[in-house]
Amino acid sequence: MSISSLAVGAAGSRTGAARSRATATKVARVGKLVMFYVIMTAIAFVFMVPYLLTLFAAFKPISQIFSQPAWYPPHSLYLHNFVYDFSSAGFARYLANTFFVTAALTVGQVFFSILGAFAFARLSFPGRDLIFWLFLITLMVPSAVTVIPLYTIMKEAHLLNTYWAIFLPYVFGTPYTIFLLRQFFRHIPQEMIDAARVDGASDMRVLFRIIVPLSRPAIITATLIALVFGWNNFLWPLIVTESQNHYLLTTGLANFQSNMNSQWNYALAGSVITLVPLAILFIVFQKHIIRSISITQIR
Amino acid sequence: MPAATPASPAVPTARSRTGSERAAASQYGDLDHRAPGPTSRSSGLRSFVHALPFLTPSLFGVVVFLLIPVVLVVVISFLNWNEINPATWAGFTNYINIFRFDQAAHSLGITAYYVLLNIPLQTVVALSMAVALHRGRRGSGLYRVLFVAPYLSTPVAMAVIWYWVFDPQLGAVNTALAHIGIHGPDWLSSSQWALPVVALVNIWQYVGYNMLFFLAGLQAVPKELYEAADLDGANKFQQFFRISFPLLNSTLLFVLVTGVIGSFQVFDTLYVLTQGGPGNSTEVLNLQIYQLAFTDFKMGEAAAMSVLLLGVILIFSIGQFMFFRNRTTYEYSV
């Protein structure tokens, strides 16, 4: 405003005023744009600060963590924290366990969900709609509620303190993933399936040769959901495993943190070990993840 | 994805549909009837047998690991059971006990307070970020990615990090405050500050995720409405409050309800940051269930607490479901 009135005063003439008004809107627009970037960058900075500080700390010896503020970068590429975590704090085992359990959970969950979704989307049998409703209703049940009975089931089945206990409840497909895949499978043109059937293809063949290849985006989404869930899962593995041999990164890290006596360097390096694989996954699939979050929930 | 945001089938349709389409496909009943239905009983049986190989694994999973547990938790809530002695019938004793001795009411109150700290701020920030980013200025994509990143970060690992950030001596927060001459409190060991800090951590983690829903909602608002408002001389604020905001109603409700349901289930962050303390100032329902069952071995009381949690969450879920059921038909009928 003040710039434009100044300009008007200096130029005086009509054309000058018009030109200055144009500059004024331009200035206002640039100002808005600058404000947008300043604010957004500030927020983004707040979002990234915890990661940045942790990365710094993971490469510092404990003495530097105690003597300098967290935002001082490490003096050198000090790797001892990671070496210690992997060799003496059990993180090698936790990492391997987490990889194994997450892989088993993901493969089973996606495969069985594909089968179930196909039945609901493309087959017709008595009670189908009723069973599907039953599945949808279970979506409302929070996981915390089933923890106690599930624990007793696992105990009676003598599965406590096994890898089985950690992934068994999630490996047969989840109602949500089935729901998600079913929505996708339903939109595959019937003609393509009819054509395959005319050629004598069985249901399995139709599913895995036609529907699955055409549903790649939905299946990738289902896979990512399972991977992230398996990797981050905490309460359930905490309950069903007692020995360090079966700890995952989450349970191992929480256990380490509660016994650590201010060994922040090791705990924070442990957090980095836990977060890095997910970070890689996120960077590789960021577009897909962001798109699928908004598409799968709000359709 | 994580349990904190249960995926609900009751989601609003962000895509605007035509009236007839909407009437034809009410979101919940649009099962596929294109495939020919069974005609006689024998063919019905045959089609069922035919579907079995596909259906069995997931049906087994849902029945054994979801439905039976829900029934079991109700049964256990009426038993005297401590894992050592054989279980006996307890009637309503567990329900009475959780209110008498375990402060279920206190936990409910703490949870409600947590929701209050959490949800309004998170929603306002998520909506503002969505409004700022939805015009797709250069770089918006990158900001969006950075804001969503916390959502996928392992909550336990993040909690360890936040524990350090809020450490009274070493933590970045108090070190920074000391630089400007403020002596920061012992955040997580203060019954006054612990819960707000947990709420803040939670907001950090989920605000970008919620932003995505608002972005999707904003994208669905017809652009002509803004053009018309521009012609009528409405400014950006008027356009937001008169056009965007009313049309975001169902998105807003979805975000609020899933946020509330998620808040009722917070566990990982609290387990690492406070363990319910100091005192019992952060002892939410979920944490109580865990402690009753696995440190006190009072399975019956823990189950009663679980049923209480289930009841509270069902009220919200069913409320949301009813709302959207009556709602989707009229949506965007501008």
XYZ file of C-alpha atoms in Angstrom:
633
model
C 0.000 0.000 0.000
C 2.562 2.524 1.091
C 4.777 1.666 -1.846
C 1.982 2.229 -4.317
C 0.901 5.559 -2.799
C 4.504 6.726 -2.830
C 4.792 5.765 -6.439
C 1.589 7.594 -7.270
C 2.893 10.677 -5.582
C 6.135 10.581 -7.516
C 4.694 9.875 -10.920
C 1.557 11.913 -10.710
C 0.416 11.185 -14.224
C -2.391 8.800 -14.958
C -0.320 6.215 -16.793
C 2.195 6.242 -13.976
C -0.549 5.535 -11.479
C -1.821 2.614 -13.516
C 1.648 1.194 -13.873
C 2.331 1.587 -10.182
C -0.930 -0.117 -9.336
C 0.238 -3.022 -11.469
C 3.550 -3.079 -9.605
C 1.671 -2.885 -6.340
C -0.347 -6.012 -7.096
C 2.841 -7.659 -8.253
C 4.572 -6.653 -5.036
C 1.612 -7.947 -3.053
C 1.724 -11.204 -4.944
C 5.440 -11.641 -4.449
C 4.980 -10.720 -0.790
C 2.329 -13.378 -0.391
C 4.511 -15.921 -2.118
C 7.464 -15.073 0.125
C 5.222 -15.365 3.165
C 3.962 -18.736 1.964
C 7.484 -20.099 1.592
C 8.706 -18.627 4.873
C 5.815 -20.067 6.870
C 5.831 -23.430 5.139
C 9.586 -23.785 5.461
C 9.332 -22.899 9.140
C 6.689 -25.572 9.685
C 8.659 -28.099 7.650
C 11.685 -27.275 9.777
C 9.741 -27.961 12.975
C 8.632 -31.255 11.471
C 12.170 -32.269 10.550
C 14.025 -31.024 13.642
C 13.573 -34.194 15.737
C 14.993 -36.333 12.934
C 17.906 -33.981 12.392
C 18.833 -33.779 16.078
C 18.632 -37.553 16.359
C 20.874 -38.061 13.347
C 23.390 -35.688 14.932
C 23.242 -37.429 18.298
C 23.558 -40.907 16.822
C 26.993 -39.986 15.527
C 28.225 -38.331 18.727
C 30.059 -39.894 21.645
C 28.132 -39.642 24.908
C 30.536 -36.978 26.186
C 29.557 -34.627 23.381
C 25.853 -35.301 23.933
C 26.291 -34.215 27.536
C 28.562 -31.259 26.921
C 27.010 -29.547 23.900
C 23.492 -28.510 22.914
C 21.685 -30.999 20.720
C 21.861 -28.803 17.629
C 25.663 -28.901 17.436
C 26.643 -31.248 14.624
C 28.913 -34.199 15.447
C 32.677 -33.568 15.193
C 33.354 -36.629 13.094
C 31.644 -39.646 11.635
C 31.666 -41.511 14.925
C 30.218 -44.982 14.346
C 30.736 -46.584 17.724
C 27.065 -46.167 18.801
C 25.860 -48.262 15.898
C 28.618 -50.825 16.351
C 27.677 -51.161 19.996
C 23.939 -51.434 19.272
C 24.472 -54.145 16.711
C 27.162 -56.121 18.508
C 26.299 -55.756 22.194
C 22.756 -54.396 22.571
C 20.986 -57.024 20.487
C 19.880 -54.784 17.648
C 21.238 -57.141 14.995
C 18.865 -59.772 16.297
C 15.967 -57.303 16.639
C 16.490 -56.093 13.106
C 16.565 -59.620 11.706
C 13.478 -60.568 13.741
C 11.616 -57.494 12.541
C 12.504 -58.202 8.913
C 11.384 -61.792 9.225
C 8.134 -61.126 11.086
C 7.185 -58.182 8.884
C 7.897 -60.174 5.729
C 5.811 -63.140 6.894
C 2.980 -60.891 7.990
C 3.002 -58.920 4.748
C 3.151 -61.859 2.359
C 0.366 -63.711 4.161
C -1.828 -60.697 4.701
C -1.647 -59.529 1.098
C -2.038 -63.011 -0.398
C -5.006 -64.065 1.734
C -6.624 -60.646 1.399
C -6.411 -60.985 -2.384
C -8.186 -64.339 -2.180
C -10.882 -63.001 0.155
C -11.397 -59.822 -1.831
C -11.847 -61.885 -4.991
C -14.546 -63.976 -3.352
C -16.451 -60.865 -2.257
C -15.950 -58.948 -5.481
C -16.287 -61.565 -8.158
C -17.938 -64.702 -6.864
C -21.533 -65.212 -5.964
C -22.478 -67.513 -3.128
C -25.169 -67.599 -0.472
C -24.396 -65.434 2.557
C -21.779 -63.386 0.750
C -23.232 -60.004 1.636
C -23.834 -61.068 5.213
C -20.251 -62.244 5.658
C -18.962 -59.074 4.076
C -20.987 -57.007 6.530
C -19.521 -59.039 9.354
C -16.052 -58.135 8.089
C -16.957 -54.445 7.891
C -18.340 -54.437 11.424
C -15.065 -55.801 12.793
C -13.365 -52.675 11.447
C -14.890 -50.802 14.357
C -13.237 -53.039 16.958
C -10.092 -51.356 18.271
C -7.062 -53.612 18.592
C -6.652 -52.787 22.288
C -9.940 -54.504 23.058
C -8.944 -57.881 21.647
C -5.507 -57.958 23.247
C -6.523 -59.853 26.372
C -8.578 -62.625 24.755
C -5.975 -62.974 22.000
C -3.325 -63.398 24.649
C -5.314 -66.170 26.315
C -5.864 -67.857 22.947
C -2.133 -67.755 22.247
C -1.395 -69.031 25.718
C -3.784 -71.955 25.376
C -2.262 -72.751 21.999
C 1.208 -72.727 23.617
C 2.369 -70.115 21.168
C 3.573 -67.450 23.606
C 7.210 -66.534 23.065
C 7.263 -67.700 19.485
C 7.475 -65.804 16.228
C 4.136 -67.336 15.318
C 2.372 -65.444 18.076
C 3.647 -62.132 16.741
C 2.270 -62.389 13.226
C -0.441 -65.043 13.344
C -3.343 -62.683 14.183
C -2.577 -60.501 11.148
C -1.440 -63.023 8.573
C -4.819 -64.259 7.309
C -5.810 -60.964 5.809
C -7.439 -57.997 7.483
C -10.982 -56.734 6.908
C -9.631 -53.369 5.855
C -7.293 -54.715 3.203
C -9.998 -57.017 1.896
C -12.374 -54.071 1.710
C -9.768 -52.012 -0.123
C -8.914 -54.694 -2.663
C -12.548 -55.634 -3.185
C -13.360 -52.072 -4.225
C -10.599 -52.257 -6.805
C -11.381 -55.744 -8.073
C -14.999 -54.809 -8.682
C -14.054 -52.186 -11.229
C -12.210 -54.517 -13.535
C -14.311 -54.881 -16.705
C -16.426 -58.017 -16.697
C -15.685 -58.522 -20.406
C -12.027 -59.286 -19.707
C -12.999 -61.935 -17.208
C -15.678 -63.396 -19.479
C -13.154 -63.619 -22.276
C -10.767 -65.570 -20.088
C -13.552 -67.851 -18.918
C -14.526 -68.606 -22.500
C -10.937 -69.738 -22.959
C -11.487 -72.121 -20.052
C -9.592 -70.283 -17.341
C -10.276 -71.331 -13.742
C -11.064 -68.861 -10.958
C -7.478 -69.000 -9.711
C -6.213 -68.287 -13.190
C -8.629 -65.410 -13.679
C -7.559 -63.955 -10.354
C -3.808 -64.230 -10.750
C -3.498 -63.712 -14.511
C -6.033 -60.957 -15.029
C -7.259 -59.305 -11.874
C -4.016 -59.162 -9.882
C -1.877 -57.686 -12.685
C -4.543 -55.052 -13.333
C -4.794 -54.167 -9.653
C -1.164 -53.336 -9.067
C -1.740 -49.933 -7.421
C -4.189 -51.381 -4.891
C -1.928 -54.322 -4.160
C 1.060 -52.035 -3.647
C -1.045 -50.012 -1.220
C -2.074 -53.161 0.643
C 1.561 -54.246 0.796
C 2.706 -50.888 2.148
C -0.032 -50.910 4.790
C 1.064 -54.364 5.946
C 4.770 -53.468 5.908
C 4.343 -50.310 7.944
C 1.963 -52.008 10.361
C 4.299 -54.959 10.888
C 7.327 -52.754 11.318
C 5.697 -50.376 13.813
C 3.641 -52.876 15.777
C 4.424 -52.649 19.470
C 1.683 -53.530 21.965
C 1.043 -57.033 20.630
C 4.693 -58.169 20.381
C 5.280 -56.606 23.800
C 2.607 -58.847 25.272
C 3.381 -62.149 23.594
C 7.170 -62.155 23.792
C 9.314 -62.161 26.885
C 12.751 -63.236 25.790
C 15.139 -60.931 23.993
C 15.494 -63.602 21.338
C 12.033 -62.717 20.065
C 12.197 -58.961 20.499
C 11.488 -56.774 17.512
C 13.040 -53.358 17.004
C 10.094 -51.689 18.749
C 10.042 -53.933 21.817
C 13.842 -54.148 21.940
C 14.194 -50.396 21.724
C 11.576 -49.736 24.410
C 13.238 -52.296 26.654
C 16.662 -50.774 26.045
C 15.341 -47.296 26.738
C 13.830 -48.276 30.076
C 17.136 -49.813 31.259
C 19.581 -47.463 29.663
C 20.731 -45.118 32.448
C 21.113 -42.087 30.209
C 23.052 -43.863 27.475
C 21.380 -41.569 24.998
C 23.931 -42.207 22.293
C 22.944 -45.880 22.076
C 19.198 -45.309 22.435
C 19.147 -42.654 19.727
C 21.270 -44.768 17.389
C 18.711 -47.514 18.049
C 15.938 -45.153 16.975
C 17.850 -44.394 13.794
C 18.239 -48.122 13.080
C 14.482 -48.533 13.546
C 13.515 -45.555 11.398
C 15.913 -45.829 8.454
C 14.283 -48.797 6.654
C 10.895 -47.058 6.847
C 12.458 -43.815 5.655
C 13.836 -45.611 2.604
C 10.429 -47.157 1.946
C 8.808 -43.744 2.273
C 11.269 -42.043 -0.064
C 10.883 -44.734 -2.727
C 7.094 -44.892 -2.530
C 6.251 -41.360 -1.348
C 3.998 -40.509 -4.284
C 2.149 -43.769 -4.034
C 1.792 -43.522 -0.258
C 0.435 -40.004 -0.288
C -1.960 -40.720 -3.112
C -3.187 -43.920 -1.551
C -3.818 -42.390 1.873
C -6.213 -39.850 0.459
C -7.770 -42.179 -2.091
C -8.304 -45.232 0.026
C -9.895 -43.444 2.936
C -11.929 -40.869 1.123
C -13.376 -42.219 -2.019
C -1.978 -48.608 9.044
C -1.300 -48.037 12.742
C -4.125 -48.713 15.085
C -4.389 -45.096 16.076
C -6.332 -44.363 12.931
C -8.705 -47.176 12.324
C -9.927 -47.289 8.831
C -13.630 -46.912 8.864
C -15.928 -47.913 6.082
C -17.977 -44.873 6.881
C -16.060 -42.387 4.839
C -17.509 -39.497 2.931
C -17.566 -39.500 -0.818
C -15.291 -36.684 -1.812
C -16.085 -37.084 -5.468
C -19.242 -35.282 -6.366
C -21.699 -37.602 -7.954
C -24.891 -36.960 -9.782
C -28.091 -37.400 -7.860
C -29.191 -40.547 -9.607
C -25.778 -42.162 -9.252
C -25.877 -41.390 -5.586
C -29.314 -42.820 -5.158
C -28.293 -45.907 -7.066
C -25.155 -46.570 -5.089
C -25.776 -45.808 -1.478
C -22.272 -46.315 -0.207
C -22.961 -49.238 2.015
C -25.318 -51.332 0.027
C -23.628 -51.316 -3.334
C -22.593 -54.915 -3.360
C -21.946 -56.309 -6.752
C -25.032 -57.950 -8.145
C -23.747 -58.271 -11.653
C -22.652 -61.816 -11.125
C -25.631 -64.109 -11.522
C -27.148 -65.126 -8.222
C -27.712 -68.696 -7.116
C -30.969 -70.059 -8.452
C -31.593 -73.245 -6.501
C -30.389 -74.642 -3.229
C -28.014 -77.163 -4.803
C -26.395 -74.566 -7.042
C -26.164 -72.307 -3.982
C -24.261 -74.990 -2.158
C -22.076 -75.591 -5.169
C -21.223 -71.896 -5.477
C -20.414 -71.789 -1.792
C -18.046 -74.747 -2.074
C -16.579 -73.052 -5.111
C -15.859 -69.901 -3.089
C -14.414 -71.736 -0.105
C -10.753 -71.870 -1.172
C -10.808 -68.093 -1.547
C -12.877 -67.311 1.479
C -11.564 -69.738 4.087
C -8.260 -68.127 5.122
C -9.614 -64.641 5.734
C -12.837 -65.941 7.255
C -10.771 -68.080 9.614
C -8.629 -65.051 10.489
C -11.562 -62.763 11.163
C -13.479 -65.323 13.197
C -10.568 -66.593 15.294
C -8.647 -63.377 15.777
C -11.430 -60.778 15.812
C -14.918 -62.133 16.439
C -14.140 -64.820 18.997
C -11.888 -62.417 20.943
C -14.678 -59.835 21.107
C -17.021 -62.455 22.554
C -14.279 -63.747 24.842
C -13.439 -60.336 26.245
C -17.039 -59.914 27.343
C -17.013 -63.395 28.918
C -13.716 -62.784 30.717
C -15.038 -59.487 32.061
C -17.535 -61.519 34.128
C -14.896 -63.887 35.531
C -12.619 -63.845 38.536
C -9.403 -64.718 36.849
C -5.821 -64.038 37.783
C -3.959 -66.580 35.655
C -3.081 -68.657 38.735
C -6.348 -69.927 40.215
C -9.096 -71.427 38.074
C -11.582 -68.860 36.876
C -14.853 -68.384 38.738
C -17.986 -66.442 37.910
C -17.765 -62.871 39.169
C -20.945 -61.237 37.995
C -20.507 -57.494 37.802
C -17.731 -57.402 40.412
C -15.064 -56.520 37.866
C -17.114 -53.630 36.538
C -17.712 -52.365 40.051
C -14.040 -52.820 40.927
C -12.668 -50.922 37.979
C -14.659 -47.887 39.039
C -14.016 -48.385 42.728
C -10.323 -49.276 42.847
C -8.816 -48.795 39.435
C -10.134 -45.350 38.781
C -11.782 -46.118 35.489
C -13.576 -42.790 35.788
C -10.241 -41.058 36.305
C -8.836 -42.789 33.223
C -11.874 -41.803 31.183
C -11.406 -38.228 32.334
C -7.704 -38.267 31.471
C -8.530 -39.666 28.064
C -11.161 -36.980 27.503
C -8.679 -34.285 28.534
C -6.148 -35.792 26.161
C -8.681 -35.686 23.320
C -9.350 -32.042 24.130
C -5.651 -31.145 24.087
C -5.134 -33.101 20.933
C -7.980 -32.848 18.493
C -8.923 -29.149 18.193
C -5.359 -27.953 17.652
C -4.519 -30.839 15.336
C -7.612 -30.221 13.226
C -7.070 -26.480 12.907
C -3.409 -26.917 11.958
C -4.173 -29.718 9.491
C -6.891 -27.672 7.822
C -4.688 -24.554 7.619
C -1.861 -26.529 6.083
C -4.239 -28.043 3.553
C -5.611 -24.623 2.608
C -2.070 -23.314 2.165
C -0.945 -26.254 0.050
C -4.000 -27.054 -2.032
C -3.362 -24.330 -4.605
C -0.375 -26.331 -5.734
C 2.277 -23.636 -5.611
C 5.730 -24.818 -6.629
C 7.207 -26.896 -3.838
C 3.844 -27.858 -2.322
C 4.523 -31.498 -3.109
C 7.750 -31.456 -1.133
C 6.098 -29.787 1.864
C 3.334 -32.334 1.734
C 5.841 -35.192 1.829
C 7.693 -33.635 4.763
C 4.450 -33.108 6.726
C 3.302 -36.684 6.174
C 6.651 -38.307 7.052
C 5.974 -38.425 10.831
C 2.830 -40.444 10.227
C 4.871 -43.396 8.992
C 7.626 -43.094 11.575
C 7.668 -45.856 14.181
C 5.878 -44.345 17.209
C 8.143 -46.142 19.699
C 11.307 -44.829 18.047
C 9.849 -41.330 17.909
C 8.846 -41.534 21.567
C 12.436 -42.372 22.519
C 13.532 -39.327 20.550
C 10.923 -37.052 22.157
C 11.877 -38.354 25.584
C 15.334 -37.016 24.918
C 14.116 -33.759 23.334
C 12.043 -33.056 26.469
C 14.701 -34.221 28.922
C 14.904 -31.527 31.628
C 18.716 -31.191 31.499
C 19.933 -32.421 28.126
C 16.842 -31.888 26.048
C 16.820 -29.506 23.136
C 13.659 -27.809 24.418
C 15.055 -26.799 27.796
C 18.502 -25.994 26.387
C 16.848 -23.640 23.914
C 14.651 -22.126 26.626
C 17.719 -21.583 28.815
C 19.273 -19.556 25.978
C 16.451 -17.058 26.231
C 16.555 -17.093 30.005
C 13.639 -19.407 30.773
C 14.039 -22.288 33.162
C 11.978 -25.037 31.540
C 9.958 -27.474 33.650
C 10.628 -31.207 34.057
C 8.177 -31.794 31.263
C 7.478 -35.511 31.534
C 7.768 -35.769 35.302
C 5.324 -32.948 35.854
C 1.712 -33.985 36.272
C 0.769 -30.657 34.741
C 2.906 -30.899 31.605
C 3.217 -34.608 30.841
C -0.105 -35.011 29.064
C 0.182 -31.818 26.983
C 3.637 -32.976 25.832
C 2.219 -36.353 24.806
C -0.589 -34.562 22.963
C 1.941 -32.372 21.185
C 3.933 -35.409 20.103
C 0.746 -36.960 18.814
C -0.206 -33.823 16.906
C 3.235 -33.767 15.316
C 2.774 -37.363 14.257
C -0.734 -37.198 12.799
C -1.322 -33.648 11.606
C 0.128 -34.268 8.144
C -1.951 -37.388 7.749
C -5.124 -35.470 8.556
C -4.036 -32.715 6.220
C -4.240 -35.212 3.354
C -7.968 -35.690 3.973
C -8.588 -31.965 3.939
C -6.537 -31.689 0.750
C -8.689 -34.368 -0.849
C -11.807 -32.585 0.406
C -10.673 -29.220 -0.954
C -9.813 -30.744 -4.300
C -13.406 -31.949 -4.579
C -14.902 -28.470 -4.233
C -16.018 -27.371 -7.702
C -13.759 -24.592 -8.982
C -16.736 -22.733 -10.496
C -17.902 -21.844 -7.010
C -14.731 -19.869 -6.377
C -14.942 -18.228 -9.803
C -18.508 -17.155 -9.107
C -17.503 -15.823 -5.691
C -14.602 -13.938 -7.285
C -17.022 -12.245 -9.679
C -19.215 -11.272 -6.752
C -16.166 -9.709 -5.119
C -15.868 -12.131 -2.204
C -12.426 -12.088 -0.615
C -10.383 -15.168 0.207
C -11.618 -15.341 3.797
C -15.256 -15.124 2.742
C -14.596 -17.758 0.105
C -13.084 -20.069 2.688
C -15.813 -19.682 5.291
C -18.737 -19.557 2.867
C -17.645 -22.136 0.291
C -14.775 -24.411 1.316
C -15.643 -24.836 4.949
C -19.318 -25.846 4.547
C -18.359 -28.313 1.828
C -15.644 -29.790 4.023
C -18.222 -30.668 6.641
C -18.113 -34.411 6.161
C -14.328 -34.477 5.812
C -14.138 -32.506 9.033
C -16.403 -34.929 10.825
C -14.430 -37.880 9.517
C -11.151 -36.377 10.696
C -12.634 -35.478 14.076
C -14.179 -38.862 14.750
C -11.197 -40.927 13.617
C -8.999 -38.555 15.607
C -11.061 -39.078 18.748
C -11.135 -42.842 18.263
C -7.387 -42.835 17.674
C -6.806 -40.740 20.791
C -8.672 -43.284 22.862
C -6.203 -45.894 21.708
C -2.917 -44.087 22.290
C -0.431 -46.527 23.774
C 3.059 -46.696 22.266
C 3.927 -43.053 22.882
C 2.596 -43.065 26.438
C 4.255 -46.367 27.278
C 7.677 -44.956 26.437
C 7.180 -41.371 27.586
C 5.342 -41.660 30.906
C 4.159 -45.205 31.708
C 1.035 -43.486 33.054
C 2.928 -41.268 35.455
C 3.797 -39.107 37.215
C 1.365 -40.543 39.745
C -1.498 -41.572 37.530
C -1.744 -38.283 35.690
C -1.395 -39.835 32.220
C -3.049 -43.166 32.917
C -5.409 -43.483 29.946
C -7.724 -46.479 29.536
C -5.454 -48.335 27.176
C -2.505 -48.162 29.522
C -4.678 -49.261 32.458
C -5.817 -52.308 30.499
C -2.229 -53.266 29.835
C -1.130 -52.788 33.420
C -4.126 -54.552 34.955
C -3.642 -57.553 32.707
C 0.107 -57.900 32.430
C 1.569 -56.400 35.571
C -1.248 -56.999 38.085
C -2.597 -60.139 36.356
C -6.178 -59.060 37.002
C -7.497 -60.433 33.730
C -11.159 -60.008 34.648
C -10.816 -56.353 35.522
C -8.664 -55.696 32.481
C -11.351 -57.298 30.324
C -14.043 -55.166 31.957
C -11.942 -52.096 31.179
C -11.611 -53.303 27.574
C -15.380 -53.626 27.279
C -15.706 -50.081 28.595
C -13.236 -48.890 25.935
C -15.085 -50.832 23.257
C -18.366 -49.250 24.336
C -16.975 -45.731 24.161
C -15.429 -46.295 20.751
C -18.541 -47.962 19.370
C -20.603 -44.929 20.340
C -18.355 -42.736 18.213
C -18.117 -45.233 15.352
C -21.854 -45.816 15.173
C -22.510 -42.096 15.434
C -20.192 -41.479 12.512
C -21.721 -44.321 10.545
C -25.265 -43.034 11.036
C -24.228 -39.536 10.121
C -22.637 -40.553 6.860
C -25.440 -42.898 5.999
C -27.956 -40.116 6.137
C -25.484 -37.700 4.767
C -23.859 -38.975 1.598
C -27.105 -38.693 -0.315
C -27.298 -34.938 0.068
C -23.640 -34.143 -0.160
C -22.637 -31.349 -2.537
C -26.133 -30.918 -3.846
C -25.347 -27.247 -4.381
